[in-house]
Short mmCIF file of C-alpha atoms in Angstrom, two decimals:
data_model
loop_
_atom_site.label_atom_id
_atom_site.label_comp_id
_atom_site.label_asym_id
_atom_site.label_seq_id
_atom_site.Cartn_x
_atom_site.Cartn_y
_atom_site.Cartn_z
CA UNK I 241 -30.69 3.10 39.34
CA UNK I 242 -33.40 6.08 39.78
CA UNK I 243 -33.10 9.61 37.58
CA UNK I 244 -32.36 11.15 41.38
CA UNK I 245 -28.90 9.07 41.55
CA UNK I 246 -27.95 10.07 38.23
CA UNK I 247 -25.44 12.81 37.79
CA UNK I 248 -25.89 15.65 35.53
CA UNK I 249 -23.97 17.05 32.46
CA UNK I 250 -24.89 19.47 29.94
CA UNK I 251 -22.91 20.16 26.73
CA UNK I 252 -23.10 23.25 24.75
CA UNK I 253 -22.49 22.40 20.90
CA UNK I 254 -22.08 24.05 17.61
CA UNK I 255 -22.55 21.38 14.92
CA UNK I 256 -19.63 22.95 12.71
CA UNK I 257 -16.86 22.24 15.32
CA UNK I 258 -15.26 18.69 14.60
CA UNK I 259 -13.85 18.98 18.26
CA UNK I 260 -17.09 19.39 19.75
CA UNK I 261 -18.28 16.34 17.76
CA UNK I 262 -15.57 14.21 19.07
CA UNK I 263 -16.38 15.43 22.78
CA UNK I 264 -20.26 14.73 22.11
CA UNK I 265 -19.34 10.98 20.97
CA UNK I 266 -17.38 10.48 24.19
CA UNK I 267 -20.31 11.45 26.38
CA UNK I 268 -22.50 9.11 24.46
CA UNK I 269 -20.06 6.37 25.44
CA UNK I 270 -20.16 7.60 29.16
CA UNK I 271 -24.00 7.57 29.03
CA UNK I 272 -23.42 3.69 28.43
CA UNK I 273 -20.99 2.95 31.44
CA UNK I 274 -21.95 5.63 33.91
CA UNK I 275 -25.06 6.57 35.51
CA UNK I 276 -25.14 10.19 33.76
CA UNK I 277 -27.82 12.16 32.12
CA UNK I 278 -26.88 14.75 29.53
CA UNK I 279 -28.58 17.76 28.34
CA UNK I 280 -27.65 19.14 24.99
CA UNK I 281 -27.75 22.85 24.11
CA UNK I 282 -26.51 25.00 21.40
CA UNK I 283 -23.75 27.70 21.53
CA UNK I 284 -21.92 29.55 18.24
CA UNK I 285 -18.83 30.24 17.16
CA UNK I 286 -20.07 32.77 14.98
CA UNK I 287 -21.52 34.79 17.92
CA UNK I 288 -18.25 34.06 19.89
CA UNK I 289 -16.04 35.70 17.16
CA UNK I 290 -18.33 38.16 16.30
CA UNK I 291 -16.29 41.62 15.51
CA UNK I 292 -12.95 39.89 16.00
CA UNK I 293 -10.44 40.96 13.14
CA UNK I 294 -7.64 38.67 13.60
CA UNK I 295 -8.82 35.63 11.92
CA UNK I 296 -7.90 33.69 8.95
CA UNK I 297 -9.98 34.23 5.70
CA UNK I 298 -10.81 30.45 5.72
CA UNK I 299 -12.15 30.55 9.33
CA UNK I 300 -13.91 33.81 8.84
CA UNK I 301 -15.59 32.23 5.93
CA UNK I 302 -16.79 29.29 7.97
CA UNK I 303 -18.21 31.52 10.69
CA UNK I 304 -20.15 33.59 7.96
CA UNK I 305 -22.04 30.36 7.13
CA UNK I 306 -21.94 29.01 10.59
CA UNK I 307 -25.40 30.90 11.64
CA UNK I 308 -27.43 28.74 9.48
CA UNK I 309 -27.44 25.16 11.24
CA UNK I 310 -27.56 26.76 14.78
CA UNK I 311 -30.67 28.82 13.72
CA UNK I 312 -32.48 25.83 12.51
CA UNK I 313 -31.80 23.64 15.60
CA UNK I 314 -32.79 26.79 17.83
CA UNK I 315 -36.11 27.28 15.43
CA UNK I 316 -36.77 23.28 15.97
CA UNK I 317 -36.51 23.47 19.43
CA UNK I 318 -38.83 26.24 19.96
CA UNK I 319 -41.34 24.67 17.70
CA UNK I 320 -41.09 20.85 18.21
CA UNK I 321 -39.20 20.65 21.40
CA UNK I 322 -36.01 20.25 23.09
CA UNK I 323 -35.36 16.59 22.24
CA UNK I 324 -34.64 17.85 18.54
CA UNK I 325 -31.37 19.73 19.59
CA UNK I 326 -29.44 16.25 20.02
CA UNK I 327 -31.38 14.63 17.19
CA UNK I 328 -30.44 17.36 14.55
CA UNK I 329 -26.91 17.71 16.19
CA UNK I 330 -26.47 13.84 15.48
CA UNK I 331 -27.93 14.20 11.97
CA UNK I 332 -26.16 17.58 10.98
CA UNK I 333 -22.88 16.46 12.54
CA UNK I 334 -22.85 12.84 11.09
CA UNK I 335 -22.84 14.40 7.58
CA UNK I 336 -20.45 17.46 8.46
CA UNK I 337 -17.69 15.36 9.86
CA UNK I 338 -17.36 11.84 9.05
CA UNK I 339 -19.82 12.37 6.02
CA UNK I 340 -17.37 15.24 4.44
CA UNK I 341 -20.40 17.68 3.66
CA UNK I 342 -19.09 20.70 5.34
CA UNK I 343 -16.59 22.09 3.33
CA UNK I 344 -19.00 24.14 1.25
CA UNK I 345 -22.21 26.05 1.80
CA UNK I 346 -23.98 23.90 -0.37
CA UNK I 347 -23.10 20.82 1.26
CA UNK I 348 -23.95 22.36 4.88
CA UNK I 349 -27.44 23.30 3.43
CA UNK I 350 -27.81 19.97 2.14
CA UNK I 351 -26.58 18.29 5.45
CA UNK I 352 -29.12 20.32 7.26
CA UNK I 353 -31.96 19.45 4.92
CA UNK I 354 -31.08 15.87 5.05
CA UNK I 355 -30.82 15.90 8.92
CA UNK I 356 -34.41 17.27 9.25
CA UNK I 357 -35.85 14.79 7.12
CA UNK I 358 -34.21 12.09 8.98
CA UNK I 359 -35.88 13.59 12.55
CA UNK I 360 -39.08 13.57 11.04
CA UNK I 361 -39.33 17.45 11.07
CA UNK I 362 -40.88 19.85 8.28
CA UNK I 363 -38.33 21.00 5.79
CA UNK I 364 -39.66 24.36 6.03
CA UNK I 365 -37.79 24.80 9.03
CA UNK I 366 -34.84 25.63 6.53
CA UNK I 367 -36.37 29.14 6.29
CA UNK I 368 -34.83 30.04 9.65
CA UNK I 369 -31.14 29.17 7.92
CA UNK I 370 -30.85 32.68 6.53
CA UNK I 371 -32.54 34.64 9.23
CA UNK I 372 -31.96 38.10 9.19
CA UNK I 373 -29.69 39.13 12.39
CA UNK I 374 -31.62 40.45 15.31
CA UNK I 375 -34.94 38.61 15.09
CA UNK I 376 -36.47 35.89 17.66
CA UNK I 377 -34.67 33.26 16.63
CA UNK I 378 -31.33 34.98 16.60
CA UNK I 379 -32.34 36.42 20.19
CA UNK I 380 -32.90 32.78 21.54
CA UNK I 381 -29.57 31.73 19.81
CA UNK I 382 -27.45 34.30 21.54
CA UNK I 383 -29.48 33.54 24.83
CA UNK I 384 -28.26 29.84 24.65
CA UNK I 385 -24.99 30.66 23.73
CA UNK I 386 -24.35 33.30 26.55
CA UNK I 387 -25.83 30.76 28.98
CA UNK I 388 -22.83 28.51 27.83
CA UNK I 389 -20.28 30.91 27.85
CA UNK I 390 -21.22 32.56 30.97
CA UNK I 391 -20.16 29.39 32.83
CA UNK I 392 -16.44 29.26 31.47
CA UNK I 393 -15.75 32.86 30.27
CA UNK I 394 -14.97 34.66 26.93
CA UNK I 395 -11.61 33.03 26.15
CA UNK I 396 -12.70 29.72 25.26
CA UNK I 397 -14.67 27.74 22.44
CA UNK I 398 -16.60 24.95 21.97
CA UNK I 399 -17.34 22.41 23.56
CA UNK I 400 -18.28 23.84 27.00
CA UNK I 401 -19.24 20.68 29.23
CA UNK I 402 -20.74 21.19 32.75
CA UNK I 403 -20.11 18.40 35.26
CA UNK I 404 -22.83 19.33 37.74
CA UNK I 405 -22.06 22.91 39.09
CA UNK I 406 -18.71 23.58 37.45
CA UNK I 407 -18.00 24.04 33.62
CA UNK I 408 -14.81 23.74 31.25
CA UNK I 409 -14.01 24.09 27.88
CA UNK I 410 -13.36 20.50 26.75
CA UNK I 411 -12.30 17.83 27.20
CA UNK I 412 -10.79 18.01 23.75
CA UNK I 413 -9.87 14.17 22.72
CA UNK I 414 -9.32 12.43 19.57
CA UNK I 415 -10.26 9.65 19.04
CA UNK I 416 -13.60 9.56 21.47
CA UNK I 417 -12.75 6.90 24.40
CA UNK I 418 -15.08 4.05 24.41
CA UNK I 419 -16.33 1.70 26.97
CA UNK I 420 -14.64 1.91 30.28
CA UNK I 421 -12.07 4.35 29.01
CA UNK I 422 -14.63 6.79 28.22
CA UNK I 423 -15.72 6.24 31.82
CA UNK I 424 -12.37 6.63 33.20
CA UNK I 425 -12.03 9.82 31.44
CA UNK I 426 -15.50 10.96 32.85
CA UNK I 427 -14.21 10.25 36.57
CA UNK I 428 -11.21 12.24 35.85
CA UNK I 429 -13.31 15.26 34.72
CA UNK I 430 -15.48 14.78 38.00
CA UNK I 431 -12.22 14.64 40.08
CA UNK I 432 -10.99 18.04 38.63
CA UNK I 433 -14.23 19.73 38.63
CA UNK I 434 -14.60 18.88 42.43
CA UNK I 435 -11.22 20.48 43.19
CA UNK I 436 -11.60 24.10 44.26
CA UNK I 437 -9.63 26.63 42.33
CA UNK I 438 -8.72 24.19 39.46
CA UNK I 439 -9.00 26.07 36.05
CA UNK I 440 -7.22 24.27 33.25
CA UNK I 441 -4.52 21.68 31.85
CA UNK I 442 -3.70 22.13 28.36
CA UNK I 443 -1.19 20.93 25.76
CA UNK I 444 -0.90 21.67 21.73
CA UNK I 445 -2.59 19.38 19.64
CA UNK I 446 -0.62 17.60 17.27
CA UNK I 447 -3.14 15.55 15.40
CA UNK I 448 -6.62 16.37 13.74
CA UNK I 449 -9.88 14.80 14.84
CA UNK I 450 -10.24 11.02 14.19
CA UNK I 451 -13.75 10.43 13.34
CA UNK I 452 -13.45 6.51 13.63
#
């Protein structure tokens, strides 16, 4: 199988989102059973919800500390290469979600610090965690976020996944399908992406993310 024969996908993630984490684990399973090539890119729930007044106190607190991890990933991308987006996402997400380190700012900072070390990146990238708004890293973050959200519109969140030239919010799934089940979900996403005028299928979530 040559690279030219592979189907392309791009996932826009915020490492704080457990549902994006589930989707990313699904795409990794798809890579094992279908000829796909996934690009991993950053979006930000903190950017998406900027200025909103109708948010709960708990979610607002999460968004307030949501800037740090994505800033560090953007800085690593700029200074060391785009392959570190996924490496840092894996390291941070493993610690925040199945690892349970995401409940506090202290735990979140520790997760990012450990992920940098695991990826072989310098710890001084943590200096970007608390960047002042408006600097170059935040500009790059907003550009990456806008590129993803521009594919689907403002009334969605993360994850955003593009299937070739068509992108959707989702799929939102738990637990992440494995093996051929992951491949069949991919096939279904390609099917709806290839249907002109198709926009959404949705039902109410009744369970939380299953990280197993």
